[in-house]
PDB file of C-alpha atoms and ligand atoms in Angstrom:
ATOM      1  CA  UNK A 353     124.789 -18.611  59.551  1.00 83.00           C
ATOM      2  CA  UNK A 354     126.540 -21.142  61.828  1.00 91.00           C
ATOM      3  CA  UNK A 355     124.732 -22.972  64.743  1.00 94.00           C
ATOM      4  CA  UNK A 356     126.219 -20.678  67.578  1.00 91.00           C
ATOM      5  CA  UNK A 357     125.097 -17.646  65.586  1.00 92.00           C
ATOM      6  CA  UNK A 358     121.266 -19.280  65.704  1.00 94.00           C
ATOM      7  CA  UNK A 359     121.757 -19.993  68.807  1.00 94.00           C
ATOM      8  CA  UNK A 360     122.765 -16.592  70.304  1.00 93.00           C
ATOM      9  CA  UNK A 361     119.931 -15.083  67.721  1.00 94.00           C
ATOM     10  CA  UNK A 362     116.994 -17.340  69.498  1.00 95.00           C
ATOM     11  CA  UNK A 363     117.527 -16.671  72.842  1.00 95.00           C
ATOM     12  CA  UNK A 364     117.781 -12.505  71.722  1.00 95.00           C
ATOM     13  CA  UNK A 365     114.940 -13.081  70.514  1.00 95.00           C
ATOM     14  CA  UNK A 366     113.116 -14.209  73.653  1.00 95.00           C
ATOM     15  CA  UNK A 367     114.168 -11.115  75.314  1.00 94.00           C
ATOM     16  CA  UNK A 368     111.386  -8.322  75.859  1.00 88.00           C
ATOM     17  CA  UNK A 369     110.780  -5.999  73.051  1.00 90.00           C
ATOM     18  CA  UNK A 370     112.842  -8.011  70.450  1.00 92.00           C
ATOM     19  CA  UNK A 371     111.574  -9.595  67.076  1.00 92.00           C
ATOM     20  CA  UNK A 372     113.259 -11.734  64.456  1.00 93.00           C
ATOM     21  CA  UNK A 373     114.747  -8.869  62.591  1.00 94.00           C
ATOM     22  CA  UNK A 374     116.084  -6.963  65.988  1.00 95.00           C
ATOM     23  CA  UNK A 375     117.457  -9.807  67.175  1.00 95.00           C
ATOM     24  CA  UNK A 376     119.276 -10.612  64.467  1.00 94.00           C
ATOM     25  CA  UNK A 377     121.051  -6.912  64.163  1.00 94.00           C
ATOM     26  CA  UNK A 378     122.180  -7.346  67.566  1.00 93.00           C
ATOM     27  CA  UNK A 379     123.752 -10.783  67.297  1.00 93.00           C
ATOM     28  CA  UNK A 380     125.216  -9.855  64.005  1.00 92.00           C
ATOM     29  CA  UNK A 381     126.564  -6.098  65.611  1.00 92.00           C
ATOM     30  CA  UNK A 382     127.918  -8.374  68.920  1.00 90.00           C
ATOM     31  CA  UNK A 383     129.912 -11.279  66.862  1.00 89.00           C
ATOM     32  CA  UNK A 384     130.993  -9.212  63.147  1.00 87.00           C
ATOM     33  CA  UNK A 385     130.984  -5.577  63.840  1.00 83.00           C
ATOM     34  CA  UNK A 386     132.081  -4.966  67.478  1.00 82.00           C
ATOM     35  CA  UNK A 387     133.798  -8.299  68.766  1.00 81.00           C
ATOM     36  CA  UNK A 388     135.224  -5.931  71.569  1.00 83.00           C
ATOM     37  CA  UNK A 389     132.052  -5.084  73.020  1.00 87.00           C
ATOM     38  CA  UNK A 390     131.101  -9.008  73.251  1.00 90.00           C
ATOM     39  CA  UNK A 391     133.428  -9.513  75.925  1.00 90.00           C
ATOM     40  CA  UNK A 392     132.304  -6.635  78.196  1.00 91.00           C
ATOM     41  CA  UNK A 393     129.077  -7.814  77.605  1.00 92.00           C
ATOM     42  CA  UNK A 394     129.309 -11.647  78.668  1.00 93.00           C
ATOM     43  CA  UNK A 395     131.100 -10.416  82.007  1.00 94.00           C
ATOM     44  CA  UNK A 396     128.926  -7.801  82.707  1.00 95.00           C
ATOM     45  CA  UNK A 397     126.015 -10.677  82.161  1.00 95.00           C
ATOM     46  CA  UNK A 398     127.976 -13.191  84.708  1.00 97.00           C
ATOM     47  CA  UNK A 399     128.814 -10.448  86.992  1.00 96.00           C
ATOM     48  CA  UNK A 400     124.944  -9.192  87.499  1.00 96.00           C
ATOM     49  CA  UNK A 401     123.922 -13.515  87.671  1.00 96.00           C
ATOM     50  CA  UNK A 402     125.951 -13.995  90.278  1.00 96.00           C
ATOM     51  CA  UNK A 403     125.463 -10.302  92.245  1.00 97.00           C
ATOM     52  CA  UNK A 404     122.276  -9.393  91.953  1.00 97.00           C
ATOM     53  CA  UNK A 405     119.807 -10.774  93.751  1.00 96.00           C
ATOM     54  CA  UNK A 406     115.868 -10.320  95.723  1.00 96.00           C
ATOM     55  CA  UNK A 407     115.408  -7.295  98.107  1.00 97.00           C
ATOM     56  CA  UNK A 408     114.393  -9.950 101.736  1.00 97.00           C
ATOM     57  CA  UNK A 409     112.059  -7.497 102.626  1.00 97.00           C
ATOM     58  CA  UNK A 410     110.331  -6.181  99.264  1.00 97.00           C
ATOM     59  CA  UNK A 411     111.804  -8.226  96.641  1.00 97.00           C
ATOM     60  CA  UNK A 412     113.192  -5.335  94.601  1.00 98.00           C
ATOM     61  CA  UNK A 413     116.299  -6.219  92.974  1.00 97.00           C
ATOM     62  CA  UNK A 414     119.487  -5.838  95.096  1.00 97.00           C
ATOM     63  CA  UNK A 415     123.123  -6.778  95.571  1.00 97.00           C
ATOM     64  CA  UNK A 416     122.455  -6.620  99.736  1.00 97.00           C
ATOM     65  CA  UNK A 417     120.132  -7.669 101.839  1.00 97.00           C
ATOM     66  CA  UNK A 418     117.972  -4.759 101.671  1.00 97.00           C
ATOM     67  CA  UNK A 419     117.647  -2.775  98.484  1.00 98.00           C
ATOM     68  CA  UNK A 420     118.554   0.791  98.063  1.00 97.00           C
ATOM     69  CA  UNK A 421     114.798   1.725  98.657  1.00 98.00           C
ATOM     70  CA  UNK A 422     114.617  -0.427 101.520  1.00 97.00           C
ATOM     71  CA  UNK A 423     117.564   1.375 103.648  1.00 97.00           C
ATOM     72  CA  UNK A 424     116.445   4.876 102.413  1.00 97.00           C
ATOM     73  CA  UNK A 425     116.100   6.373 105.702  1.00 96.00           C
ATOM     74  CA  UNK A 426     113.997   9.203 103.561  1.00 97.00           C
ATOM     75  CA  UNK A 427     111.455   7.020 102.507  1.00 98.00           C
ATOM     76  CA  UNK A 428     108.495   6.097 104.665  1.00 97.00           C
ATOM     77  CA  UNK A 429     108.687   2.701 105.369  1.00 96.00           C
ATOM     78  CA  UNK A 430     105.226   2.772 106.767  1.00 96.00           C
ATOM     79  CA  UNK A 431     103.350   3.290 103.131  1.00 97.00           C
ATOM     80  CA  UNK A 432     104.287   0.108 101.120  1.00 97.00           C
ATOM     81  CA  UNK A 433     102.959  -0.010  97.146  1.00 97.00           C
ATOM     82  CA  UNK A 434     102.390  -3.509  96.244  1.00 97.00           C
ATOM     83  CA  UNK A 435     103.432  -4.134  92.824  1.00 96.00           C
ATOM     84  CA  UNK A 436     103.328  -7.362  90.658  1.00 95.00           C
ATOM     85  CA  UNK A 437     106.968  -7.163  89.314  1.00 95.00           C
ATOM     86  CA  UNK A 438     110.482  -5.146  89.058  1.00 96.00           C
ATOM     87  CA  UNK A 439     109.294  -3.425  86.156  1.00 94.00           C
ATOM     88  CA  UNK A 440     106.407  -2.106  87.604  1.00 94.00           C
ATOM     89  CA  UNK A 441     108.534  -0.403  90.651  1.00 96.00           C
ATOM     90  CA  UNK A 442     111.057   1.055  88.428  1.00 95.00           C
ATOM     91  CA  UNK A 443     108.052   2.595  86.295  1.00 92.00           C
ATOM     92  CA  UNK A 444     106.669   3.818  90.039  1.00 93.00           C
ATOM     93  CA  UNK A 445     110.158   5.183  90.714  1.00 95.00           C
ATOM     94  CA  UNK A 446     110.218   6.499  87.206  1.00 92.00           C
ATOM     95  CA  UNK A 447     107.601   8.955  88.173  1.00 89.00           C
ATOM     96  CA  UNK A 448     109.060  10.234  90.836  1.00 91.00           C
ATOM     97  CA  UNK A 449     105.575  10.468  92.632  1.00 88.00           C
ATOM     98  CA  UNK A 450     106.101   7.962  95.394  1.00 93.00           C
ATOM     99  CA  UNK A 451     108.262   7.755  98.371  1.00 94.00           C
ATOM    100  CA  UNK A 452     106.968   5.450 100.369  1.00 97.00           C
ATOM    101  CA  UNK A 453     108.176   1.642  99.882  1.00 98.00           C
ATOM    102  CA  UNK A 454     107.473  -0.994  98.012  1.00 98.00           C
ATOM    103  CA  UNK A 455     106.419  -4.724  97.951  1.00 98.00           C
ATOM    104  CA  UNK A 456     107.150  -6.828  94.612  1.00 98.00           C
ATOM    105  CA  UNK A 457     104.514  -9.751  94.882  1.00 97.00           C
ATOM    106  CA  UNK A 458     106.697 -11.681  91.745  1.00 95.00           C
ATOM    107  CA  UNK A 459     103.057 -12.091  89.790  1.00 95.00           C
ATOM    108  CA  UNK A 460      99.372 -12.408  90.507  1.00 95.00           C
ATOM    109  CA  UNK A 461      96.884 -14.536  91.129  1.00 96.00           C
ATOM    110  CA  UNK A 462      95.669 -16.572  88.184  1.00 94.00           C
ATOM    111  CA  UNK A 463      94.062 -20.298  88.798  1.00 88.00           C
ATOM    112  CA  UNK A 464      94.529 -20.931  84.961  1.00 90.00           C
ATOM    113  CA  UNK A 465      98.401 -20.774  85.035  1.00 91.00           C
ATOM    114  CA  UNK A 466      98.356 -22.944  88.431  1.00 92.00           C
ATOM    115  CA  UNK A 467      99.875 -19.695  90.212  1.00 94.00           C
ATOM    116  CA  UNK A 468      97.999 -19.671  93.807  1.00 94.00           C
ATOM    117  CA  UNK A 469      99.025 -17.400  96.962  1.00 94.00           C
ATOM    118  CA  UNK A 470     101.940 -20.128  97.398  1.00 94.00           C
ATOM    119  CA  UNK A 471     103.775 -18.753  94.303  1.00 95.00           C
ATOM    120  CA  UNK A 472     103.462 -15.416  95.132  1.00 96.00           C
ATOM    121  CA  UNK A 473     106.244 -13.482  97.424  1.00 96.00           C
ATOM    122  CA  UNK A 474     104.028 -12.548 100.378  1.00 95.00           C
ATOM    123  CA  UNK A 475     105.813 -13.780 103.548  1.00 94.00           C
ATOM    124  CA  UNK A 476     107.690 -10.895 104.530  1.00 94.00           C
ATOM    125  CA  UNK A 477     104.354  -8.303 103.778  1.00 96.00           C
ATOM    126  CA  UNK A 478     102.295 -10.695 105.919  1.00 94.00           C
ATOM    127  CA  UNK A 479     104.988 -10.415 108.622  1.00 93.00           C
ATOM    128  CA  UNK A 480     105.161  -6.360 108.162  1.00 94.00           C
ATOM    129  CA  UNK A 481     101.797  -5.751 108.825  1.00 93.00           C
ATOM    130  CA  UNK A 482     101.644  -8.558 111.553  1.00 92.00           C
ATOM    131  CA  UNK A 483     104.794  -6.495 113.148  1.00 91.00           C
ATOM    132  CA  UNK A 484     102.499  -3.411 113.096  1.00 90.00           C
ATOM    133  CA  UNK A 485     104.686  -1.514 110.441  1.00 92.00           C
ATOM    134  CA  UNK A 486     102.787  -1.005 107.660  1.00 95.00           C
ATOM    135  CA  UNK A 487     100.237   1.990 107.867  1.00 94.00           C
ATOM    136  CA  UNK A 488      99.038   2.004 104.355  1.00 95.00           C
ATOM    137  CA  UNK A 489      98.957  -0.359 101.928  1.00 96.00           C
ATOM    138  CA  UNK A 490      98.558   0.880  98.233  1.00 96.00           C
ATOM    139  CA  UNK A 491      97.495  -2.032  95.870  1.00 95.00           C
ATOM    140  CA  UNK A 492      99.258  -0.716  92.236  1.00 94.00           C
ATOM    141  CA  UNK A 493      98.244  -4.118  90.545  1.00 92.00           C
ATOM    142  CA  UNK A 494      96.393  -4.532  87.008  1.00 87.00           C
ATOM    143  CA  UNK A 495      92.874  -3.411  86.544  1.00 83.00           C
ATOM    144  CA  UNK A 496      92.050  -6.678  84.836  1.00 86.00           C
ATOM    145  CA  UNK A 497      90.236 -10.361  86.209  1.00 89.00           C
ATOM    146  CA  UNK A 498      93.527 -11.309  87.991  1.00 92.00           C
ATOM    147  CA  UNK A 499      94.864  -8.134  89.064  1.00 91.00           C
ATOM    148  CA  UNK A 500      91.188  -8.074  90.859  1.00 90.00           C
ATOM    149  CA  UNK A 501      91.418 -11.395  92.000  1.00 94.00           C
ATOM    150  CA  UNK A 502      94.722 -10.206  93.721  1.00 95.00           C
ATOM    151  CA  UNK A 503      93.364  -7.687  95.315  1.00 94.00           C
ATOM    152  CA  UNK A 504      90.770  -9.020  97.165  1.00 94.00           C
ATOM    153  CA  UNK A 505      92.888 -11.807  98.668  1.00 95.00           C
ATOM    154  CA  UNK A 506      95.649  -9.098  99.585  1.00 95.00           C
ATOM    155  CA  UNK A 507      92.674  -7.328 101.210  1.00 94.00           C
ATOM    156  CA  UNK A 508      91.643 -10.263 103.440  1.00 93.00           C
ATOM    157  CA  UNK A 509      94.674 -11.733 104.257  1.00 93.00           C
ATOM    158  CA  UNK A 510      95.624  -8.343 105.553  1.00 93.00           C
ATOM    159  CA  UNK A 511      92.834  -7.836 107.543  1.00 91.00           C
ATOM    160  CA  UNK A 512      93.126 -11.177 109.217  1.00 89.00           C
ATOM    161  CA  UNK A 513      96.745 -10.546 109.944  1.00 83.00           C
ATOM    162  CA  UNK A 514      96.582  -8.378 113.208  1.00 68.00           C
ATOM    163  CA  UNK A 515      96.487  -4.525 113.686  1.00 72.00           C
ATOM    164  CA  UNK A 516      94.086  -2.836 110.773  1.00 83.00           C
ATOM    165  CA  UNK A 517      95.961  -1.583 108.234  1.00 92.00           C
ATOM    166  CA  UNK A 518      94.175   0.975 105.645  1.00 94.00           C
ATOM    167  CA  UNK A 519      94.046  -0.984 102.255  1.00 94.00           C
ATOM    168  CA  UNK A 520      93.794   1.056  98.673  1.00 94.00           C
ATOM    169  CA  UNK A 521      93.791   1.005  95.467  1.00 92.00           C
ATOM    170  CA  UNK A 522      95.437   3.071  92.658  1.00 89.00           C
ATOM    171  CA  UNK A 523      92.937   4.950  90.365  1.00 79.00           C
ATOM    172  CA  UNK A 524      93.452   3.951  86.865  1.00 70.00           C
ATOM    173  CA  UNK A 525      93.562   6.526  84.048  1.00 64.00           C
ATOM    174  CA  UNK A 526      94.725   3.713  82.032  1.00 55.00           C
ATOM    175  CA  UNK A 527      92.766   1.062  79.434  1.00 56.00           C
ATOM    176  CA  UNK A 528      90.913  -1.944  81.433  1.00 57.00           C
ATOM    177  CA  UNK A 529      93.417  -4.518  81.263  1.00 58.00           C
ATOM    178  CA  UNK A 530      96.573  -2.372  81.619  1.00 62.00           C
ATOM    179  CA  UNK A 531      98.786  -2.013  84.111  1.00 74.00           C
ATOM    180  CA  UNK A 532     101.461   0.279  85.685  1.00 77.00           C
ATOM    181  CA  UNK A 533     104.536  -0.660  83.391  1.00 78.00           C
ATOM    182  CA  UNK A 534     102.831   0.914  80.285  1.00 74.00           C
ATOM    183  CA  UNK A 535     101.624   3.748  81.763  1.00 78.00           C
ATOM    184  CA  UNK A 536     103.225   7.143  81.367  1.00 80.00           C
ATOM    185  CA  UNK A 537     104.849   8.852  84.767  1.00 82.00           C
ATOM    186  CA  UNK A 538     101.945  11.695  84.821  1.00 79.00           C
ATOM    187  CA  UNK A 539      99.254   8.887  84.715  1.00 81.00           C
ATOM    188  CA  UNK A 540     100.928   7.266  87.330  1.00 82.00           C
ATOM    189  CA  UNK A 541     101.105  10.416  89.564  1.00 84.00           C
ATOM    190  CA  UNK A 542      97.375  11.021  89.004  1.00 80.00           C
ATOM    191  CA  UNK A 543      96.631   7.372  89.842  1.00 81.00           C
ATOM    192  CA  UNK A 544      98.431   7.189  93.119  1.00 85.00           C
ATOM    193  CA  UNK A 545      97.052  10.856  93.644  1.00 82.00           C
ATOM    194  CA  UNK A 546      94.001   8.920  93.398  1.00 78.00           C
ATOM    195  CA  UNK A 547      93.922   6.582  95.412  1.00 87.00           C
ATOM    196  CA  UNK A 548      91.179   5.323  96.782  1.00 85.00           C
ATOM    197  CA  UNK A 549      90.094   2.485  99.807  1.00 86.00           C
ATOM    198  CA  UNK A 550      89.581  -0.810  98.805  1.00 82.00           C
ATOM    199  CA  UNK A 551      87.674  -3.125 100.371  1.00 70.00           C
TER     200      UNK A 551
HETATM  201 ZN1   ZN B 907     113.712  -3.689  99.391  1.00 55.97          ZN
END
C-alpha cells in the first residue's frame, strides 16, 4: 500500500473501537470503493474542528456558549450529575432517566498519570455551588481507586465552598471497576434511582 494509505490506516486505528483489520476496511472503503464519500467526510471532519467546542458552564460539547442541555429551560438546573467525560453524559442522556444537568469533569483524579484537581474542569462547578445554584450534586464517576479518590475531593471541596449542598453517589449495579459508559440504560436508571449520600 502507499505511505498515505498507512498513514490514514494508523491514525483509524487509534480511534475507539477499531483494530488493525477494521481499520484497514475503512481506509480501503474511503480511498478505492467510495472516493465520493471521502470528500463529505474530510469537510464534515473540518467543519465539527472548527465548530464544536466545550459547554462554559458544564463542558458538554457545544457549538454556543451553553450546550443544548444547558439552555433547556425543562431541565432542572439545580440537580447537576458530575460525569468524567462526553461519553459518559451521552450514555446518561441515552437512558433517558435524568433531567437534571450535568457537569463533565474532563477525567479523574489519578496521582500516577500526574492528573491533580488542576487538570480537571472544576471552575465553573465550584462557582455554581458558591452562587448557591446547585441543590444536589450526583457524583456518576467510576466505582474504582480513582473514581473514589474523585469523589472524596469533590465532596470536600464542595463543602468548603459556601451554602451546603447535598452530595451523592450513584448506586452501581455494575462490575467494580466499571463505569457509566458501559453500562446498559436500565442499569443506569436503577443506579441514579439509587442514589445514595456520600460523604
Ligand atoms: Zn452545558
Amino acid at each position: 500500500m502507499t505511505p498515505a494509505f498507512e498513514k490514514l490506516q494508523k491514525l483509524l486505528k487509534e480511534l475507539p473501537g477499531l483494530g488493525h483489520r477494521s481499520s484497514e476496511r475503512i481506509a480501503l472503503n474511503l480511498l478505492v470503493e467510495k472516493p465520493k464519500r471521502l470528500g463529505a467526510l474530510v469537510e464534515a471532519l473540518q467543519e465539527a474542528a472548527k465548530s464544536v467546542r466545550s459547554c462554559t458552564r458544564c463542558g458538554n460539547l457545544s457549538e454556543a456558549d451553553l450546550c443544548a442541555i444547558c439552555l433547556d429551560e425543562r431541565r432542572d438546573a439545580a440537580l447537576v450529575c458530575v460525569v468524567e467525560n462526553v461519553p459518559d453524559l451521552v450514555a446518561l442522556e441515552r437512558s433517558g432517566a435524568f433531567r437534571g444537568c450535568y457537569h463533565v469533569l474532563q477525567g479523574k483524579l489519578s496521582p500516577m498519570h500526574g492528573i491533580g484537581p488542576g487538570e480537571l474542569n472544576l471552575a465553573s462547578l465550584i462557582s455554581r455551588a458558591r452562587d448557591g445554584a446547585i441543590r444536589e450534586v450526583i457524583l456518576a464517576l467510576s466505582n474504582d481507586v480513582e473514581g473514589e479518590a474523585t469523589c472524596h475531593f469533590l465532596t470536600e471541596r464542595l463543602a468548603a465552598e459556601g451554602p451546603a449542598v447535598k452530595v451523592t453517589r450513584i448506586g452501581f449495579g455494575i462490575p467494580s471497576g466499571g463505569g457509566v459508559l458501559f453500562a446498559d440504560p436500565v442499569t443506569l436508571r436503577s443506579a441514579l434511582d439509587g442514589r445514595r449520600t456520600y460523604s
